[in-house]
Amino acid sequence: MLLDRLNLKMDHFYSSGLFLTTEEQLILQTSLPILQQENKFLSLTFLGKIFGTVNDYYIVQGRGEDFIRSKMTFYSVDGYSWRLLFLPSVDSLKCFHLVRTRFKGDPICKHKYHGGPEVEEGNKKAEIKEEDRLSAFVKLMDYETAIGPKNSLMITPKGIINQNPYFQGISKFDALKLESYLHYRLPDSDIGFVPTTLICPPGGDRPLQFMEPISKDYPPGTWTLQADSLEEVVTIRNLWWPGYRFYFIPETGEYNSLYMGYGERNDDLPFMILDK
């Protein structure tokens, strides 16, 4: 039960080459409940791991009363000691795509890059602290890859978003469609996000279907969906972020996502799709 609650259950990620060692799982099972209790989170989820040249980063996300708005992210290089990861600055988000070096695993080290808002001359190099780069990575990846099956979240009359306690999954037929999966983020088309103006498909249930489907993401082909031979497990990948996997077991409420990679976005994706 603890593995499920903390998103440490690796069974359906092994086939994608994503896993935690037994030692890593034991360390996280020990430290994460303490982190959750100290911060009074309603839930705490393991987001994944970034491979560094010296140390790896473990990343977790705690949630409060509102599933979407009240999120706090923490990181660790040993799995024991956790540090709060603050929201990135606008400059950090702009510079993230300019850094070409690998993560090192040292939050205070700096990475040099060419161009960006701080550089006026083309041959001048600017720097970004690795902790700021890590913050930008989490912000960008979470915005683009935090998803779930339709009806898994609900919104109360007060506008608070919670997990749907009555969610029991969707059919196999619907589970094989990308439009059955929604972004776990506030809709771009509804900046104010008040309950009376939520987007909702025609004939839909407004308290349940208020998020944007991933099938509308641009460019088409950003997401890939596969199922095993018996259609018992559906696996979804986001091609912007190599190392990201999401799985869902149809007709049940079990779904999860995980990222394990180098913390790099595949910015060549539009050209790769157009070349097909």
mmCIF file of C-alpha atoms in Angstrom:
data_model
loop_
_atom_site.group_PDB
_atom_site.id
_atom_site.type_symbol
_atom_site.label_atom_id
_atom_site.label_comp_id
_atom_site.label_asym_id
_atom_site.label_seq_id
_atom_site.Cartn_x
_atom_site.Cartn_y
_atom_site.Cartn_z
ATOM 1 C CA MET A 1 0.000 0.000 0.000
ATOM 2 C CA LEU A 2 2.856 2.396 0.811
ATOM 3 C CA LEU A 3 4.443 1.782 -2.602
ATOM 4 C CA ASP A 4 1.144 2.618 -4.332
ATOM 5 C CA ARG A 5 0.526 5.730 -2.259
ATOM 6 C CA LEU A 6 3.987 7.194 -2.904
ATOM 7 C CA ASN A 7 4.103 6.179 -6.586
ATOM 8 C CA LEU A 8 6.999 3.797 -5.932
ATOM 9 C CA LYS A 9 5.370 0.748 -7.477
ATOM 10 C CA MET A 10 7.567 -0.078 -10.470
ATOM 11 C CA ASP A 11 5.819 -3.173 -11.887
ATOM 12 C CA HIS A 12 4.417 -1.536 -15.017
ATOM 13 C CA PHE A 13 7.525 0.558 -15.718
ATOM 14 C CA TYR A 14 10.042 -2.286 -15.936
ATOM 15 C CA SER A 15 9.177 -3.012 -19.569
ATOM 16 C CA SER A 16 10.158 0.577 -20.425
ATOM 17 C CA GLY A 17 13.497 0.268 -18.662
ATOM 18 C CA LEU A 18 12.462 2.490 -15.751
ATOM 19 C CA PHE A 19 13.126 1.170 -12.264
ATOM 20 C CA LEU A 20 14.418 1.912 -8.790
ATOM 21 C CA THR A 21 16.787 -0.429 -7.021
ATOM 22 C CA THR A 22 15.649 -2.162 -3.843
ATOM 23 C CA GLU A 23 17.940 0.108 -1.843
ATOM 24 C CA GLU A 24 16.461 3.233 -3.426
ATOM 25 C CA GLN A 25 12.913 2.071 -2.729
ATOM 26 C CA LEU A 26 13.715 1.344 0.914
ATOM 27 C CA ILE A 27 15.332 4.762 1.381
ATOM 28 C CA LEU A 28 12.363 6.569 -0.171
ATOM 29 C CA GLN A 29 9.842 4.501 1.787
ATOM 30 C CA THR A 30 11.585 5.687 4.942
ATOM 31 C CA SER A 31 12.033 9.380 4.157
ATOM 32 C CA LEU A 32 8.906 10.287 2.177
ATOM 33 C CA PRO A 33 6.296 9.552 4.881
ATOM 34 C CA ILE A 34 8.306 11.813 7.212
ATOM 35 C CA LEU A 35 8.391 14.564 4.572
ATOM 36 C CA GLN A 36 4.638 14.242 4.072
ATOM 37 C CA GLN A 37 3.917 14.398 7.787
ATOM 38 C CA GLU A 38 6.192 17.390 8.392
ATOM 39 C CA ASN A 39 4.518 19.413 5.636
ATOM 40 C CA LYS A 40 0.984 18.120 6.285
ATOM 41 C CA PHE A 41 0.452 17.099 2.657
ATOM 42 C CA LEU A 42 -2.708 15.227 1.773
ATOM 43 C CA SER A 43 -0.665 13.248 -0.752
ATOM 44 C CA LEU A 44 2.973 12.922 -1.756
ATOM 45 C CA THR A 45 4.033 11.513 -5.121
ATOM 46 C CA PHE A 46 7.390 10.422 -6.478
ATOM 47 C CA LEU A 47 7.783 12.150 -9.858
ATOM 48 C CA GLY A 48 11.015 10.528 -10.950
ATOM 49 C CA LYS A 49 14.766 10.809 -11.168
ATOM 50 C CA ILE A 50 17.239 12.849 -13.208
ATOM 51 C CA PHE A 51 20.537 11.164 -13.967
ATOM 52 C CA GLY A 52 23.495 13.410 -13.145
ATOM 53 C CA THR A 53 27.167 12.985 -13.915
ATOM 54 C CA VAL A 54 28.030 12.930 -10.186
ATOM 55 C CA ASN A 55 24.729 12.540 -8.298
ATOM 56 C CA ASP A 56 21.158 11.828 -9.325
ATOM 57 C CA TYR A 57 18.193 14.011 -8.398
ATOM 58 C CA TYR A 58 15.103 12.430 -6.834
ATOM 59 C CA ILE A 59 12.000 14.577 -7.257
ATOM 60 C CA VAL A 60 8.730 14.414 -5.324
ATOM 61 C CA GLN A 61 5.607 16.547 -5.282
ATOM 62 C CA GLY A 62 3.305 17.175 -2.336
ATOM 63 C CA ARG A 63 -0.298 18.332 -2.667
ATOM 64 C CA GLY A 64 -2.596 20.139 -0.297
ATOM 65 C CA GLU A 65 -6.298 20.895 -0.386
ATOM 66 C CA ASP A 66 -6.383 21.650 -4.121
ATOM 67 C CA PHE A 67 -4.905 18.938 -6.345
ATOM 68 C CA ILE A 68 -3.749 21.374 -9.048
ATOM 69 C CA ARG A 69 -3.056 24.684 -7.315
ATOM 70 C CA SER A 70 -1.509 23.607 -4.007
ATOM 71 C CA LYS A 71 1.575 21.766 -5.242
ATOM 72 C CA MET A 72 5.052 21.902 -3.713
ATOM 73 C CA THR A 73 8.105 20.219 -5.199
ATOM 74 C CA PHE A 74 11.108 18.836 -3.317
ATOM 75 C CA TYR A 75 14.369 17.324 -4.511
ATOM 76 C CA SER A 76 17.132 15.226 -2.995
ATOM 77 C CA VAL A 77 20.462 13.780 -4.091
ATOM 78 C CA ASP A 78 20.537 10.993 -1.506
ATOM 79 C CA GLY A 79 16.857 10.173 -0.903
ATOM 80 C CA TYR A 80 17.097 11.170 2.771
ATOM 81 C CA SER A 81 17.461 14.949 2.896
ATOM 82 C CA TRP A 82 14.869 16.940 0.953
ATOM 83 C CA ARG A 83 15.002 20.568 -0.140
ATOM 84 C CA LEU A 84 12.132 22.720 -1.323
ATOM 85 C CA LEU A 85 12.335 23.594 -5.012
ATOM 86 C CA PHE A 86 11.042 27.107 -5.589
ATOM 87 C CA LEU A 87 9.194 28.161 -8.722
ATOM 88 C CA PRO A 88 11.523 29.174 -11.573
ATOM 89 C CA SER A 89 12.008 32.736 -12.717
ATOM 90 C CA VAL A 90 11.009 33.833 -16.204
ATOM 91 C CA ASP A 91 14.685 34.025 -17.199
ATOM 92 C CA SER A 92 15.319 30.472 -15.973
ATOM 93 C CA LEU A 93 12.473 29.187 -18.134
ATOM 94 C CA LYS A 94 13.810 31.042 -21.169
ATOM 95 C CA CYS A 95 17.365 29.805 -20.623
ATOM 96 C CA PHE A 96 16.468 26.163 -19.989
ATOM 97 C CA HIS A 97 16.537 25.262 -23.696
ATOM 98 C CA LEU A 98 19.906 26.955 -24.206
ATOM 99 C CA VAL A 99 21.870 24.804 -21.759
ATOM 100 C CA ARG A 100 23.528 21.855 -23.513
ATOM 101 C CA THR A 101 25.509 20.324 -20.658
ATOM 102 C CA ARG A 102 24.349 17.420 -18.503
ATOM 103 C CA PHE A 103 22.999 17.843 -14.990
ATOM 104 C CA LYS A 104 25.813 17.299 -12.510
ATOM 105 C CA GLY A 105 23.881 16.602 -9.316
ATOM 106 C CA ASP A 106 25.263 19.640 -7.482
ATOM 107 C CA PRO A 107 22.548 22.291 -6.877
ATOM 108 C CA ILE A 108 25.018 25.156 -6.450
ATOM 109 C CA CYS A 109 27.131 24.535 -9.546
ATOM 110 C CA LYS A 110 26.579 26.714 -12.605
ATOM 111 C CA HIS A 111 26.100 25.886 -16.269
ATOM 112 C CA LYS A 112 27.197 28.175 -19.076
ATOM 113 C CA TYR A 113 25.158 28.765 -22.202
ATOM 114 C CA HIS A 114 25.172 30.976 -25.291
ATOM 115 C CA GLY A 115 22.448 33.541 -25.927
ATOM 116 C CA GLY A 116 19.441 34.218 -23.728
ATOM 117 C CA PRO A 117 17.951 37.311 -22.088
ATOM 118 C CA GLU A 118 21.119 38.197 -20.163
ATOM 119 C CA VAL A 119 23.434 38.138 -23.164
ATOM 120 C CA GLU A 120 23.747 40.997 -25.600
ATOM 121 C CA GLU A 121 26.777 39.859 -27.592
ATOM 122 C CA GLY A 122 26.542 36.656 -29.608
ATOM 123 C CA ASN A 123 29.849 35.234 -28.350
ATOM 124 C CA LYS A 124 29.291 36.009 -24.689
ATOM 125 C CA LYS A 125 28.344 33.237 -22.271
ATOM 126 C CA ALA A 126 25.859 33.493 -19.427
ATOM 127 C CA GLU A 127 25.372 31.159 -16.468
ATOM 128 C CA ILE A 128 22.467 29.505 -14.697
ATOM 129 C CA LYS A 129 22.634 27.796 -11.329
ATOM 130 C CA GLU A 130 21.768 24.109 -11.506
ATOM 131 C CA GLU A 131 19.040 24.445 -8.884
ATOM 132 C CA ASP A 132 17.340 27.084 -11.065
ATOM 133 C CA ARG A 133 17.716 24.826 -14.079
ATOM 134 C CA LEU A 134 16.167 21.945 -12.124
ATOM 135 C CA SER A 135 13.250 24.167 -11.135
ATOM 136 C CA ALA A 136 12.658 25.132 -14.771
ATOM 137 C CA PHE A 137 12.758 21.469 -15.791
ATOM 138 C CA VAL A 138 10.095 20.470 -13.258
ATOM 139 C CA LYS A 139 7.863 23.385 -14.222
ATOM 140 C CA LEU A 140 8.051 22.681 -17.958
ATOM 141 C CA MET A 141 7.787 18.909 -17.766
ATOM 142 C CA ASP A 142 4.976 18.951 -15.207
ATOM 143 C CA TYR A 143 3.001 21.377 -17.367
ATOM 144 C CA GLU A 144 3.329 19.184 -20.453
ATOM 145 C CA THR A 145 3.174 15.667 -18.992
ATOM 146 C CA ALA A 146 0.991 15.707 -15.861
ATOM 147 C CA ILE A 147 -2.043 13.779 -17.134
ATOM 148 C CA GLY A 148 -4.732 11.351 -16.045
ATOM 149 C CA PRO A 149 -7.787 9.545 -17.433
ATOM 150 C CA LYS A 150 -10.984 11.513 -17.830
ATOM 151 C CA ASN A 151 -13.251 11.725 -14.772
ATOM 152 C CA SER A 152 -10.332 11.044 -12.411
ATOM 153 C CA LEU A 153 -10.509 14.612 -11.072
ATOM 154 C CA MET A 154 -13.519 16.602 -9.983
ATOM 155 C CA ILE A 155 -14.194 20.212 -9.099
ATOM 156 C CA THR A 156 -16.341 21.295 -6.174
ATOM 157 C CA PRO A 157 -18.880 24.153 -6.291
ATOM 158 C CA LYS A 158 -16.222 26.314 -4.593
ATOM 159 C CA GLY A 159 -13.798 25.676 -7.457
ATOM 160 C CA ILE A 160 -11.485 23.328 -5.526
ATOM 161 C CA ILE A 161 -10.042 20.487 -7.620
ATOM 162 C CA ASN A 162 -9.794 17.090 -5.963
ATOM 163 C CA GLN A 163 -9.262 13.499 -6.992
ATOM 164 C CA ASN A 164 -12.583 11.836 -7.730
ATOM 165 C CA PRO A 165 -13.162 9.318 -4.895
ATOM 166 C CA TYR A 166 -15.717 7.460 -7.036
ATOM 167 C CA PHE A 167 -13.462 7.015 -10.060
ATOM 168 C CA GLN A 168 -13.371 3.354 -11.094
ATOM 169 C CA GLY A 169 -11.671 3.666 -14.450
ATOM 170 C CA ILE A 170 -12.864 3.796 -18.041
ATOM 171 C CA SER A 171 -13.625 1.043 -20.525
ATOM 172 C CA LYS A 172 -10.993 -0.651 -22.687
ATOM 173 C CA PHE A 173 -12.574 0.938 -25.743
ATOM 174 C CA ASP A 174 -12.158 4.464 -24.345
ATOM 175 C CA ALA A 175 -8.771 3.711 -22.798
ATOM 176 C CA LEU A 176 -7.287 3.228 -26.281
ATOM 177 C CA LYS A 177 -8.152 6.806 -27.298
ATOM 178 C CA LEU A 178 -5.883 9.763 -26.572
ATOM 179 C CA GLU A 179 -8.913 12.011 -26.054
ATOM 180 C CA SER A 180 -9.721 9.966 -22.938
ATOM 181 C CA TYR A 181 -6.703 11.452 -21.142
ATOM 182 C CA LEU A 182 -6.630 14.999 -19.802
ATOM 183 C CA HIS A 183 -3.954 17.449 -18.730
ATOM 184 C CA TYR A 184 -3.691 17.961 -14.976
ATOM 185 C CA ARG A 185 -3.346 21.720 -15.299
ATOM 186 C CA LEU A 186 -5.516 24.802 -15.435
ATOM 187 C CA PRO A 187 -6.912 25.207 -18.969
ATOM 188 C CA ASP A 188 -5.142 27.830 -21.086
ATOM 189 C CA SER A 189 -8.511 28.882 -22.443
ATOM 190 C CA ASP A 190 -9.781 29.749 -18.974
ATOM 191 C CA ILE A 191 -7.228 31.919 -17.184
ATOM 192 C CA GLY A 192 -9.605 33.028 -14.462
ATOM 193 C CA PHE A 193 -10.753 29.462 -13.889
ATOM 194 C CA VAL A 194 -13.967 30.203 -12.053
ATOM 195 C CA PRO A 195 -16.558 27.406 -11.850
ATOM 196 C CA THR A 196 -19.043 29.238 -14.092
ATOM 197 C CA THR A 197 -16.645 29.512 -17.051
ATOM 198 C CA LEU A 198 -14.943 26.114 -17.103
ATOM 199 C CA ILE A 199 -14.474 24.536 -20.497
ATOM 200 C CA CYS A 200 -16.616 21.468 -20.974
ATOM 201 C CA PRO A 201 -17.282 19.317 -24.054
ATOM 202 C CA PRO A 202 -20.851 19.286 -25.429
ATOM 203 C CA GLY A 203 -22.933 16.875 -23.398
ATOM 204 C CA GLY A 204 -20.150 16.530 -20.835
ATOM 205 C CA ASP A 205 -20.351 16.566 -17.074
ATOM 206 C CA ARG A 206 -18.987 19.966 -16.027
ATOM 207 C CA PRO A 207 -17.785 18.931 -12.531
ATOM 208 C CA LEU A 208 -15.749 16.080 -14.069
ATOM 209 C CA GLN A 209 -14.734 17.068 -17.610
ATOM 210 C CA PHE A 210 -13.115 20.475 -17.252
ATOM 211 C CA MET A 211 -9.536 19.759 -18.329
ATOM 212 C CA GLU A 212 -8.013 19.819 -21.802
ATOM 213 C CA PRO A 213 -7.527 16.481 -23.622
ATOM 214 C CA ILE A 214 -3.974 15.610 -24.640
ATOM 215 C CA SER A 215 -5.215 14.757 -28.142
ATOM 216 C CA LYS A 216 -5.357 18.504 -28.873
ATOM 217 C CA ASP A 217 -1.657 19.054 -28.167
ATOM 218 C CA TYR A 218 0.435 20.488 -30.980
ATOM 219 C CA PRO A 219 2.148 19.202 -33.011
ATOM 220 C CA PRO A 220 0.043 16.076 -33.631
ATOM 221 C CA GLY A 221 2.072 13.021 -32.736
ATOM 222 C CA THR A 222 3.422 14.449 -29.491
ATOM 223 C CA TRP A 223 1.809 11.567 -27.608
ATOM 224 C CA THR A 224 1.999 7.865 -28.435
ATOM 225 C CA LEU A 225 -0.360 5.263 -26.985
ATOM 226 C CA GLN A 226 0.253 1.523 -26.861
ATOM 227 C CA ALA A 227 -1.460 -1.425 -25.213
ATOM 228 C CA ASP A 228 -0.278 -4.941 -24.477
ATOM 229 C CA SER A 229 -1.625 -7.885 -26.463
ATOM 230 C CA LEU A 230 -4.519 -8.413 -24.035
ATOM 231 C CA GLU A 231 -5.237 -4.677 -23.717
ATOM 232 C CA GLU A 232 -4.859 -4.939 -19.959
ATOM 233 C CA VAL A 233 -2.288 -2.149 -19.621
ATOM 234 C CA VAL A 234 -2.177 1.057 -21.669
ATOM 235 C CA THR A 235 1.151 2.884 -21.893
ATOM 236 C CA ILE A 236 1.523 6.493 -23.038
ATOM 237 C CA ARG A 237 4.731 8.346 -23.904
ATOM 238 C CA ASN A 238 5.347 12.043 -24.433
ATOM 239 C CA LEU A 239 7.955 12.496 -27.160
ATOM 240 C CA TRP A 240 8.961 15.945 -25.938
ATOM 241 C CA TRP A 241 10.393 14.281 -22.828
ATOM 242 C CA PRO A 242 12.322 11.030 -23.444
ATOM 243 C CA GLY A 243 12.188 8.986 -20.259
ATOM 244 C CA TYR A 244 8.567 9.798 -19.398
ATOM 245 C CA ARG A 245 5.988 7.004 -19.133
ATOM 246 C CA PHE A 246 2.347 6.891 -18.083
ATOM 247 C CA TYR A 247 0.321 3.740 -17.630
ATOM 248 C CA PHE A 248 -3.354 3.037 -17.010
ATOM 249 C CA ILE A 249 -5.152 -0.229 -16.333
ATOM 250 C CA PRO A 250 -8.576 -0.064 -18.045
ATOM 251 C CA GLU A 251 -11.714 -0.566 -15.960
ATOM 252 C CA THR A 252 -9.781 0.149 -12.762
ATOM 253 C CA GLY A 253 -8.704 3.299 -10.977
ATOM 254 C CA GLU A 254 -5.000 2.456 -11.245
ATOM 255 C CA TYR A 255 -2.793 4.814 -13.229
ATOM 256 C CA ASN A 256 0.593 6.380 -12.702
ATOM 257 C CA SER A 257 3.416 8.240 -14.401
ATOM 258 C CA LEU A 258 7.167 8.360 -13.954
ATOM 259 C CA TYR A 259 10.135 10.189 -15.419
ATOM 260 C CA MET A 260 13.685 8.878 -15.507
ATOM 261 C CA GLY A 261 16.085 10.621 -17.820
ATOM 262 C CA TYR A 262 18.673 13.336 -18.266
ATOM 263 C CA GLY A 263 16.331 16.283 -17.773
ATOM 264 C CA GLU A 264 16.443 17.317 -21.427
ATOM 265 C CA ARG A 265 13.559 18.249 -23.703
ATOM 266 C CA ASN A 266 13.538 16.931 -27.262
ATOM 267 C CA ASP A 267 13.222 20.270 -29.054
ATOM 268 C CA ASP A 268 13.804 18.548 -32.416
ATOM 269 C CA LEU A 269 10.449 16.768 -32.152
ATOM 270 C CA PRO A 270 8.550 18.963 -34.681
ATOM 271 C CA PHE A 271 11.160 18.211 -37.348
ATOM 272 C CA MET A 272 11.128 14.498 -36.522
ATOM 273 C CA ILE A 273 7.342 14.338 -36.888
ATOM 274 C CA LEU A 274 7.292 16.348 -40.118
ATOM 275 C CA ASP A 275 9.934 14.089 -41.645
ATOM 276 C CA LYS A 276 7.740 11.010 -41.253
#
